[in-house]
Amino acid sequence: MSIAERREYILGRIEAAAKWAKRQAGEVSLTAVSKQQPDERIKAALSAGQTVFGENRVQEAQKRWGDAFADHRNNIELRLIGPLQTNKAEDAVCLFDVIETLDRMKLARAIMKAADKTGRIPKLFVQVNIGAEDQKSGVMPSALPGFLKDLKSELDITPQGLMCIPPAGEAASPHFWYLNNLAKDHGIKNLSMGMSSDYETAVKMGATHVRVGSALFGNRGL
Ligand SMILES: *Cc1c(COP(=O)(O)O)cnc(C)c1O
């Protein structure tokens, strides 16, 4: 299958999953995760009409979207889905429309400082460590209420969404369900969850943004 065909297939599965959940397919946006993919595949996705892309590394994304595909930059939405170091906050603010991995106050302060300086303010999602795993980034679910309160009171930030990566090797749906409930508790409308192996489940559980890499582009490896 070509990338255009795979994209149509995935959009069809998203639509079917949305219908199952009595939702509109238009409520769900497909983020094409272009990290570590060769240029010709990105080109194919752009030609097929894909306009939302996700990257997990600032430097790699700068090379791709600030250089090789700079002509397309203004016509796409670029989302950072990987961890962000505070010393890269300004670069990230300059490049990305959405940062999905906000998970600590120090980073929030660095982003706001960069926003003041550059006049660009990306939309922000909070990453939740939904399985409360030791090594994983993201705010622990138990710490989320306090974190949201601090974001609001100190920086006047109201995040637009929550994002999670469920623990590997576990059924994803309880984790998706949990993230959905956390979002509802706090009046947050957007949920970034679901990857190649579980995006349909995520849509059934309320995802508004699914992040699909290999199922769209093929296996990674530049
Ligand atoms: C790489 C990555 C994806 C895409 O993974 P696939 O399994 O290839 O779809 C989604 N989300 C995040 C945070 C990633 O790092």
JSON list of N, CA, C and O in Angstrom, two decimals, residues 159-188:
[
{"chain": "A", "resi": 159, "resn": "PRO", "atom": "N", "xyz": [-4.17, 24.43, 30.20]},
{"chain": "A", "resi": 159, "resn": "PRO", "atom": "CA", "xyz": [-3.80, 23.52, 29.11]},
{"chain": "A", "resi": 159, "resn": "PRO", "atom": "C", "xyz": [-5.02, 23.14, 28.25]},
{"chain": "A", "resi": 159, "resn": "PRO", "atom": "O", "xyz": [-6.14, 23.07, 28.75]},
{"chain": "A", "resi": 160, "resn": "GLN", "atom": "N", "xyz": [-4.75, 22.92, 26.97]},
{"chain": "A", "resi": 160, "resn": "GLN", "atom": "CA", "xyz": [-5.83, 22.57, 26.05]},
{"chain": "A", "resi": 160, "resn": "GLN", "atom": "C", "xyz": [-6.13, 21.08, 26.04]},
{"chain": "A", "resi": 160, "resn": "GLN", "atom": "O", "xyz": [-7.17, 20.68, 25.53]},
{"chain": "A", "resi": 161, "resn": "GLY", "atom": "N", "xyz": [-5.19, 20.29, 26.55]},
{"chain": "A", "resi": 161, "resn": "GLY", "atom": "CA", "xyz": [-5.42, 18.85, 26.49]},
{"chain": "A", "resi": 161, "resn": "GLY", "atom": "C", "xyz": [-4.51, 18.08, 27.41]},
{"chain": "A", "resi": 161, "resn": "GLY", "atom": "O", "xyz": [-3.61, 18.64, 28.04]},
{"chain": "A", "resi": 162, "resn": "LEU", "atom": "N", "xyz": [-4.79, 16.79, 27.48]},
{"chain": "A", "resi": 162, "resn": "LEU", "atom": "CA", "xyz": [-3.92, 15.85, 28.20]},
{"chain": "A", "resi": 162, "resn": "LEU", "atom": "C", "xyz": [-3.39, 14.84, 27.20]},
{"chain": "A", "resi": 162, "resn": "LEU", "atom": "O", "xyz": [-4.04, 14.53, 26.21]},
{"chain": "A", "resi": 163, "resn": "MET", "atom": "N", "xyz": [-2.20, 14.34, 27.47]},
{"chain": "A", "resi": 163, "resn": "MET", "atom": "CA", "xyz": [-1.56, 13.37, 26.58]},
{"chain": "A", "resi": 163, "resn": "MET", "atom": "C", "xyz": [-1.03, 12.22, 27.42]},
{"chain": "A", "resi": 163, "resn": "MET", "atom": "O", "xyz": [-0.61, 12.43, 28.57]},
{"chain": "A", "resi": 164, "resn": "CYS", "atom": "N", "xyz": [-1.06, 11.00, 26.89]},
{"chain": "A", "resi": 164, "resn": "CYS", "atom": "CA", "xyz": [-0.44, 9.89, 27.63]},
{"chain": "A", "resi": 164, "resn": "CYS", "atom": "C", "xyz": [0.11, 8.83, 26.68]},
{"chain": "A", "resi": 164, "resn": "CYS", "atom": "O", "xyz": [-0.27, 8.75, 25.51]},
{"chain": "A", "resi": 165, "resn": "ILE", "atom": "N", "xyz": [1.05, 8.07, 27.22]},
{"chain": "A", "resi": 165, "resn": "ILE", "atom": "CA", "xyz": [1.57, 6.86, 26.57]},
{"chain": "A", "resi": 165, "resn": "ILE", "atom": "C", "xyz": [1.39, 5.75, 27.59]},
{"chain": "A", "resi": 165, "resn": "ILE", "atom": "O", "xyz": [2.10, 5.70, 28.59]},
{"chain": "A", "resi": 166, "resn": "PRO", "atom": "N", "xyz": [0.45, 4.84, 27.37]},
{"chain": "A", "resi": 166, "resn": "PRO", "atom": "CA", "xyz": [0.21, 3.78, 28.36]},
{"chain": "A", "resi": 166, "resn": "PRO", "atom": "C", "xyz": [1.42, 2.85, 28.50]},
{"chain": "A", "resi": 166, "resn": "PRO", "atom": "O", "xyz": [2.24, 2.77, 27.59]},
{"chain": "A", "resi": 167, "resn": "PRO", "atom": "N", "xyz": [1.53, 2.16, 29.63]},
{"chain": "A", "resi": 167, "resn": "PRO", "atom": "CA", "xyz": [2.64, 1.22, 29.83]},
{"chain": "A", "resi": 167, "resn": "PRO", "atom": "C", "xyz": [2.67, 0.17, 28.73]},
{"chain": "A", "resi": 167, "resn": "PRO", "atom": "O", "xyz": [1.62, -0.32, 28.31]},
{"chain": "A", "resi": 168, "resn": "ALA", "atom": "N", "xyz": [3.88, -0.17, 28.27]},
{"chain": "A", "resi": 168, "resn": "ALA", "atom": "CA", "xyz": [4.02, -1.22, 27.26]},
{"chain": "A", "resi": 168, "resn": "ALA", "atom": "C", "xyz": [3.59, -2.55, 27.85]},
{"chain": "A", "resi": 168, "resn": "ALA", "atom": "O", "xyz": [3.77, -2.80, 29.04]},
{"chain": "A", "resi": 169, "resn": "GLY", "atom": "N", "xyz": [2.99, -3.38, 27.03]},
{"chain": "A", "resi": 169, "resn": "GLY", "atom": "CA", "xyz": [2.65, -4.72, 27.47]},
{"chain": "A", "resi": 169, "resn": "GLY", "atom": "C", "xyz": [1.41, -4.82, 28.33]},
{"chain": "A", "resi": 169, "resn": "GLY", "atom": "O", "xyz": [1.12, -5.87, 28.89]},
{"chain": "A", "resi": 170, "resn": "GLU", "atom": "N", "xyz": [0.69, -3.71, 28.46]},
{"chain": "A", "resi": 170, "resn": "GLU", "atom": "CA", "xyz": [-0.59, -3.77, 29.18]},
{"chain": "A", "resi": 170, "resn": "GLU", "atom": "C", "xyz": [-1.71, -3.37, 28.23]},
{"chain": "A", "resi": 170, "resn": "GLU", "atom": "O", "xyz": [-1.47, -2.66, 27.26]},
{"chain": "A", "resi": 171, "resn": "ALA", "atom": "N", "xyz": [-2.92, -3.81, 28.53]},
{"chain": "A", "resi": 171, "resn": "ALA", "atom": "CA", "xyz": [-4.05, -3.35, 27.75]},
{"chain": "A", "resi": 171, "resn": "ALA", "atom": "C", "xyz": [-4.13, -1.83, 27.89]},
{"chain": "A", "resi": 171, "resn": "ALA", "atom": "O", "xyz": [-4.01, -1.29, 28.99]},
{"chain": "A", "resi": 172, "resn": "ALA", "atom": "N", "xyz": [-4.31, -1.17, 26.75]},
{"chain": "A", "resi": 172, "resn": "ALA", "atom": "CA", "xyz": [-4.28, 0.29, 26.77]},
{"chain": "A", "resi": 172, "resn": "ALA", "atom": "C", "xyz": [-5.61, 0.89, 27.23]},
{"chain": "A", "resi": 172, "resn": "ALA", "atom": "O", "xyz": [-5.64, 1.97, 27.82]},
{"chain": "A", "resi": 173, "resn": "SER", "atom": "N", "xyz": [-6.72, 0.18, 26.97]},
{"chain": "A", "resi": 173, "resn": "SER", "atom": "CA", "xyz": [-8.02, 0.84, 27.15]},
{"chain": "A", "resi": 173, "resn": "SER", "atom": "C", "xyz": [-8.28, 1.35, 28.57]},
{"chain": "A", "resi": 173, "resn": "SER", "atom": "O", "xyz": [-8.80, 2.45, 28.72]},
{"chain": "A", "resi": 174, "resn": "PRO", "atom": "N", "xyz": [-7.90, 0.62, 29.65]},
{"chain": "A", "resi": 174, "resn": "PRO", "atom": "CA", "xyz": [-8.15, 1.20, 30.98]},
{"chain": "A", "resi": 174, "resn": "PRO", "atom": "C", "xyz": [-7.38, 2.51, 31.19]},
{"chain": "A", "resi": 174, "resn": "PRO", "atom": "O", "xyz": [-7.87, 3.42, 31.86]},
{"chain": "A", "resi": 175, "resn": "HIS", "atom": "N", "xyz": [-6.20, 2.58, 30.59]},
{"chain": "A", "resi": 175, "resn": "HIS", "atom": "CA", "xyz": [-5.40, 3.80, 30.73]},
{"chain": "A", "resi": 175, "resn": "HIS", "atom": "C", "xyz": [-6.02, 4.96, 29.94]},
{"chain": "A", "resi": 175, "resn": "HIS", "atom": "O", "xyz": [-6.03, 6.09, 30.41]},
{"chain": "A", "resi": 176, "resn": "PHE", "atom": "N", "xyz": [-6.53, 4.64, 28.76]},
{"chain": "A", "resi": 176, "resn": "PHE", "atom": "CA", "xyz": [-7.22, 5.67, 27.97]},
{"chain": "A", "resi": 176, "resn": "PHE", "atom": "C", "xyz": [-8.47, 6.17, 28.71]},
{"chain": "A", "resi": 176, "resn": "PHE", "atom": "O", "xyz": [-8.77, 7.36, 28.73]},
{"chain": "A", "resi": 177, "resn": "TRP", "atom": "N", "xyz": [-9.17, 5.21, 29.28]},
{"chain": "A", "resi": 177, "resn": "TRP", "atom": "CA", "xyz": [-10.39, 5.54, 30.02]},
{"chain": "A", "resi": 177, "resn": "TRP", "atom": "C", "xyz": [-10.08, 6.46, 31.20]},
{"chain": "A", "resi": 177, "resn": "TRP", "atom": "O", "xyz": [-10.78, 7.45, 31.46]},
{"chain": "A", "resi": 178, "resn": "TYR", "atom": "N", "xyz": [-8.99, 6.12, 31.88]},
{"chain": "A", "resi": 178, "resn": "TYR", "atom": "CA", "xyz": [-8.55, 6.90, 33.05]},
{"chain": "A", "resi": 178, "resn": "TYR", "atom": "C", "xyz": [-8.19, 8.32, 32.62]},
{"chain": "A", "resi": 178, "resn": "TYR", "atom": "O", "xyz": [-8.59, 9.30, 33.27]},
{"chain": "A", "resi": 179, "resn": "LEU", "atom": "N", "xyz": [-7.45, 8.46, 31.51]},
{"chain": "A", "resi": 179, "resn": "LEU", "atom": "CA", "xyz": [-7.06, 9.80, 31.05]},
{"chain": "A", "resi": 179, "resn": "LEU", "atom": "C", "xyz": [-8.31, 10.62, 30.71]},
{"chain": "A", "resi": 179, "resn": "LEU", "atom": "O", "xyz": [-8.40, 11.80, 31.03]},
{"chain": "A", "resi": 180, "resn": "ASN", "atom": "N", "xyz": [-9.26, 9.95, 30.07]},
{"chain": "A", "resi": 180, "resn": "ASN", "atom": "CA", "xyz": [-10.52, 10.62, 29.72]},
{"chain": "A", "resi": 180, "resn": "ASN", "atom": "C", "xyz": [-11.20, 11.14, 30.99]},
{"chain": "A", "resi": 180, "resn": "ASN", "atom": "O", "xyz": [-11.68, 12.28, 31.03]},
{"chain": "A", "resi": 181, "resn": "ASN", "atom": "N", "xyz": [-11.22, 10.33, 32.03]},
{"chain": "A", "resi": 181, "resn": "ASN", "atom": "CA", "xyz": [-11.85, 10.75, 33.28]},
{"chain": "A", "resi": 181, "resn": "ASN", "atom": "C", "xyz": [-11.12, 11.92, 33.93]},
{"chain": "A", "resi": 181, "resn": "ASN", "atom": "O", "xyz": [-11.76, 12.84, 34.46]},
{"chain": "A", "resi": 182, "resn": "LEU", "atom": "N", "xyz": [-9.79, 11.86, 33.89]},
{"chain": "A", "resi": 182, "resn": "LEU", "atom": "CA", "xyz": [-9.01, 12.97, 34.46]},
{"chain": "A", "resi": 182, "resn": "LEU", "atom": "C", "xyz": [-9.32, 14.27, 33.72]},
{"chain": "A", "resi": 182, "resn": "LEU", "atom": "O", "xyz": [-9.48, 15.33, 34.33]},
{"chain": "A", "resi": 183, "resn": "ALA", "atom": "N", "xyz": [-9.42, 14.17, 32.39]},
{"chain": "A", "resi": 183, "resn": "ALA", "atom": "CA", "xyz": [-9.73, 15.36, 31.59]},
{"chain": "A", "resi": 183, "resn": "ALA", "atom": "C", "xyz": [-11.10, 15.91, 31.97]},
{"chain": "A", "resi": 183, "resn": "ALA", "atom": "O", "xyz": [-11.27, 17.12, 32.14]},
{"chain": "A", "resi": 184, "resn": "LYS", "atom": "N", "xyz": [-12.08, 15.01, 32.09]},
{"chain": "A", "resi": 184, "resn": "LYS", "atom": "CA", "xyz": [-13.43, 15.45, 32.46]},
{"chain": "A", "resi": 184, "resn": "LYS", "atom": "C", "xyz": [-13.44, 16.13, 33.82]},
{"chain": "A", "resi": 184, "resn": "LYS", "atom": "O", "xyz": [-14.07, 17.17, 34.00]},
{"chain": "A", "resi": 185, "resn": "ASP", "atom": "N", "xyz": [-12.70, 15.54, 34.78]},
{"chain": "A", "resi": 185, "resn": "ASP", "atom": "CA", "xyz": [-12.63, 16.12, 36.13]},
{"chain": "A", "resi": 185, "resn": "ASP", "atom": "C", "xyz": [-12.20, 17.58, 36.09]},
{"chain": "A", "resi": 185, "resn": "ASP", "atom": "O", "xyz": [-12.57, 18.36, 36.97]},
{"chain": "A", "resi": 186, "resn": "HIS", "atom": "N", "xyz": [-11.35, 17.90, 35.12]},
{"chain": "A", "resi": 186, "resn": "HIS", "atom": "CA", "xyz": [-10.76, 19.24, 35.10]},
{"chain": "A", "resi": 186, "resn": "HIS", "atom": "C", "xyz": [-11.27, 20.09, 33.93]},
{"chain": "A", "resi": 186, "resn": "HIS", "atom": "O", "xyz": [-10.70, 21.14, 33.63]},
{"chain": "A", "resi": 187, "resn": "GLY", "atom": "N", "xyz": [-12.32, 19.61, 33.28]},
{"chain": "A", "resi": 187, "resn": "GLY", "atom": "CA", "xyz": [-12.89, 20.40, 32.19]},
{"chain": "A", "resi": 187, "resn": "GLY", "atom": "C", "xyz": [-11.96, 20.59, 31.00]},
{"chain": "A", "resi": 187, "resn": "GLY", "atom": "O", "xyz": [-12.01, 21.61, 30.32]},
{"chain": "A", "resi": 188, "resn": "ILE", "atom": "N", "xyz": [-11.10, 19.60, 30.77]},
{"chain": "A", "resi": 188, "resn": "ILE", "atom": "CA", "xyz": [-10.15, 19.68, 29.65]},
{"chain": "A", "resi": 188, "resn": "ILE", "atom": "C", "xyz": [-10.73, 18.90, 28.47]},
{"chain": "A", "resi": 188, "resn": "ILE", "atom": "O", "xyz": [-11.17, 17.77, 28.61]}
]
